[in-house]
Coordinates of C-alpha atoms in Angstrom, one line a residue:
M1 CA 9.0 23.1 -2.8
A2 CA 7.8 19.6 -3.1
S3 CA 6.3 17.0 -0.7
S4 CA 8.0 13.8 0.1
V5 CA 6.0 10.5 0.1
H6 CA 6.8 7.8 2.7
L7 CA 5.2 4.4 2.2
F8 CA 4.4 1.8 4.9
T9 CA 2.9 -1.6 4.3
F10 CA 0.9 -2.6 7.3
N11 CA -1.4 -5.3 8.7
P12 CA -2.2 -8.8 7.4
L13 CA -3.8 -7.5 4.4
Q14 CA -0.6 -5.7 3.3
E15 CA -2.3 -2.2 3.0
N16 CA -0.3 0.8 2.0
T17 CA -0.2 3.7 4.3
Y18 CA 1.2 7.0 3.1
L19 CA 2.8 9.8 5.1
L20 CA 3.1 13.0 2.9
I21 CA 5.5 15.7 4.3
D22 CA 5.7 19.2 2.8
Q23 CA 9.4 19.9 2.6
A24 CA 9.2 23.6 3.3
S25 CA 7.0 23.6 6.4
R26 CA 7.4 20.0 7.7
E27 CA 3.6 19.8 7.9
A28 CA 2.4 16.3 7.2
I29 CA -0.7 14.3 6.3
V30 CA -1.3 10.6 6.8
I31 CA -3.5 8.8 4.2
D32 CA -5.1 5.5 5.1
P33 CA -3.6 4.7 8.6
G34 CA -3.6 0.8 8.4
C35 CA -1.1 0.1 11.3
S36 CA -2.5 -2.8 13.2
S37 CA -0.1 -3.4 16.1
P38 CA 1.9 -1.4 18.5
E39 CA 5.0 -2.2 16.5
E40 CA 3.5 -0.8 13.3
C41 CA 2.1 2.3 15.0
H42 CA 5.5 3.0 16.5
A43 CA 7.1 2.6 13.1
L44 CA 4.9 5.4 11.7
D45 CA 5.4 7.6 14.8
N46 CA 9.1 7.1 14.6
V47 CA 9.3 8.4 11.0
I48 CA 7.1 11.4 11.8
E49 CA 9.5 12.1 14.7
R50 CA 12.6 11.5 12.7
E51 CA 11.5 13.8 9.9
K52 CA 10.6 16.5 12.4
A53 CA 7.1 16.7 10.9
T54 CA 4.0 18.0 12.4
L55 CA 0.9 16.0 11.6
V56 CA -1.9 18.2 10.5
G57 CA -4.3 15.8 8.7
L58 CA -5.5 12.2 9.0
L59 CA -7.4 11.2 5.7
A60 CA -9.1 8.0 4.5
T61 CA -9.7 7.1 0.9
H62 CA -12.5 4.9 2.2
L63 CA -13.5 3.3 5.5
H64 CA -12.7 -0.4 5.0
F65 CA -11.1 -1.6 8.2
D66 CA -7.7 -2.5 6.7
H67 CA -7.2 1.2 5.7
V68 CA -8.2 2.7 9.0
W69 CA -6.9 0.1 11.4
G70 CA -4.6 2.6 13.1
A71 CA -7.1 5.4 13.5
P72 CA -7.6 4.9 17.2
H73 CA -3.9 5.3 18.0
L74 CA -3.4 8.2 15.6
T75 CA -6.4 10.2 16.6
K76 CA -5.6 9.8 20.2
K77 CA -1.9 10.5 20.0
Y78 CA -2.1 13.5 17.6
G79 CA -5.6 14.9 18.6
L80 CA -6.9 14.9 15.0
P81 CA -10.2 13.5 13.6
L82 CA -10.2 11.0 10.8
L83 CA -11.7 12.6 7.6
A84 CA -13.7 10.7 5.0
H85 CA -16.1 11.5 2.3
E86 CA -19.7 12.2 3.6
K87 CA -21.1 9.4 1.3
E88 CA -18.6 6.9 2.6
I89 CA -19.6 7.7 6.2
E90 CA -23.2 7.3 5.3
N91 CA -22.9 4.0 3.5
T92 CA -20.2 2.0 5.3
S93 CA -20.9 -0.4 8.1
S94 CA -19.0 -0.2 11.4
I95 CA -15.3 -1.0 11.3
E96 CA -15.8 -3.7 14.0
R97 CA -18.4 -5.5 11.9
Q98 CA -16.3 -5.5 8.8
A99 CA -13.3 -7.0 10.7
R100 CA -15.6 -9.7 12.2
S101 CA -16.7 -10.7 8.6
F102 CA -13.1 -11.4 8.0
M103 CA -12.7 -13.1 11.2
I104 CA -10.1 -10.6 12.4
P105 CA -10.1 -9.2 15.9
L106 CA -9.4 -5.5 16.5
E107 CA -7.3 -4.8 19.5
E108 CA -8.5 -1.1 19.8
S109 CA -12.0 0.2 19.8
F110 CA -13.3 2.7 17.3
K111 CA -16.1 4.0 19.6
D112 CA -14.1 7.1 20.4
V113 CA -12.7 7.8 17.0
Q114 CA -14.1 11.0 15.6
I115 CA -14.8 10.7 11.9
K116 CA -15.6 13.9 10.2
P117 CA -17.2 14.2 6.7
F118 CA -16.1 16.3 3.7
K119 CA -17.5 16.8 0.2
T120 CA -16.2 16.2 -3.3
G121 CA -13.6 18.7 -4.3
E122 CA -12.4 19.5 -0.7
I123 CA -8.9 20.9 -0.7
F124 CA -6.4 19.8 2.0
N125 CA -3.4 22.0 2.6
F126 CA -0.3 21.0 4.3
G127 CA 2.3 23.7 4.3
E128 CA 2.8 24.7 0.6
S129 CA 1.5 21.4 -0.7
Q130 CA -2.1 20.6 -1.6
L131 CA -4.3 17.6 -2.1
E132 CA -7.7 17.7 -3.9
A133 CA -10.3 15.1 -3.1
L134 CA -11.6 13.5 -6.2
F135 CA -14.7 11.4 -6.0
T136 CA -13.9 7.9 -7.2
P137 CA -16.6 5.3 -6.1
G138 CA -16.7 1.8 -7.4
H139 CA -14.8 -0.1 -4.8
S140 CA -17.0 1.6 -2.1
A141 CA -19.8 4.0 -2.3
G142 CA -17.9 7.1 -1.1
H143 CA -14.3 6.3 -2.1
V144 CA -12.1 9.3 -2.9
T145 CA -8.6 9.7 -4.5
Y146 CA -6.3 12.4 -3.2
Y147 CA -4.7 14.3 -6.1
N148 CA -1.6 16.4 -5.8
R149 CA -2.1 18.4 -9.0
A150 CA 1.2 20.4 -8.8
E151 CA 3.4 17.4 -8.3
K152 CA 1.3 15.0 -10.5
Y153 CA 0.5 12.1 -8.2
V154 CA -2.5 10.5 -6.7
C155 CA -3.2 8.4 -3.6
C156 CA -6.0 6.2 -4.8
G157 CA -6.7 3.6 -2.2
D158 CA -8.4 0.6 -3.8
V159 CA -9.3 2.0 -7.1
V160 CA -6.3 1.2 -9.4
F161 CA -3.6 -1.3 -8.7
K162 CA -0.7 -2.0 -11.1
G163 CA -2.4 -4.0 -13.8
N164 CA -5.6 -4.4 -11.9
I165 CA -8.4 -2.6 -10.0
G166 CA -10.0 -2.9 -6.6
R167 CA -12.7 -5.5 -6.1
C168 CA -16.3 -4.4 -6.6
D169 CA -18.2 -7.1 -4.7
L170 CA -17.9 -5.6 -1.2
E171 CA -20.4 -3.4 0.5
G172 CA -21.1 -0.3 -1.5
G173 CA -19.1 -1.6 -4.5
S174 CA -20.3 -1.5 -8.1
Y175 CA -18.4 -2.6 -11.3
S176 CA -20.2 -0.3 -13.6
V177 CA -19.6 2.7 -11.2
M178 CA -15.9 1.7 -11.1
L179 CA -15.6 1.7 -14.9
N180 CA -17.2 5.2 -14.9
T181 CA -14.6 6.3 -12.4
L182 CA -11.8 5.0 -14.5
K183 CA -13.1 6.7 -17.6
N184 CA -14.0 10.0 -16.2
V185 CA -11.5 10.5 -13.5
F186 CA -8.3 8.5 -14.2
V187 CA -8.1 8.4 -18.0
P188 CA -8.0 12.2 -18.2
L189 CA -5.0 12.4 -15.9
S190 CA -1.6 12.9 -17.6
D191 CA 0.4 9.9 -18.4
E192 CA 3.2 10.8 -16.1
T193 CA 0.9 11.1 -13.1
I194 CA 2.2 8.6 -10.4
I195 CA -0.4 6.3 -8.8
Y196 CA 0.2 5.4 -5.1
S197 CA -2.2 2.5 -4.5
G198 CA -3.7 1.0 -1.4
H199 CA -2.0 -2.3 -2.1
G200 CA 0.9 -3.2 -4.1
P201 CA 3.6 -1.2 -6.0
E202 CA 3.3 2.3 -7.4
T203 CA 2.6 2.7 -11.1
T204 CA 1.8 5.5 -13.5
I205 CA -1.3 6.5 -15.6
G206 CA 0.6 6.0 -18.8
F207 CA 1.7 2.5 -17.8
E208 CA -2.0 1.6 -16.9
K209 CA -3.3 2.9 -20.1
K210 CA -1.1 0.4 -21.9
N211 CA -1.2 -2.5 -19.6
N212 CA -4.3 -2.5 -17.3
P213 CA -7.2 -4.2 -19.1
Y214 CA -9.8 -2.4 -17.2
I215 CA -8.5 1.1 -18.0
M216 CA -7.8 0.0 -21.6
S217 CA -11.5 -1.1 -21.9
V218 CA -12.7 2.5 -21.3
L219 CA -10.2 4.4 -23.4

């Protein structure tokens, strides 16, 4: 059985939040909960309820505030911790501080949000579906990409966008590290692998190998 992918575009930075539902068990995972208002949080909750899904995991590709804006709501409502790579937790400043640097107020506090670490290669199961955490730094120090090997798709946060890559000038970012990530992690993926990015439309590895100048530069 396959998993279904539900896309939500949330908050002023137009961040993509993904709800993945295993079709056999109805177990679900949310990746990068960026919902920033009660209305956006309710929109996500409503689809979980409509699909009769049971949320079993809350994952972050990285801990930039636009990708975890909804964590206070979801961790409280569903009783789940937010999971992030151990290096990301160690090297990222507080969510509140990040938001202040963009002059954006946060309505909910992150002080009660439990953020638990995991290591590279961690496997996350939801029903019969599975995600593998690939270490993909460059945009941030501990960024990860979640790879569904069986169904050939990745949720890659702010690493690869259609025709572009994530910026490397923020805290923990590095352009040279990003290029290594593209060469060693993304290029080896099969051309038909679908890329679900943290901003913008979906794409494929094959399309990016022919149209993304950053990936073309490391082929």
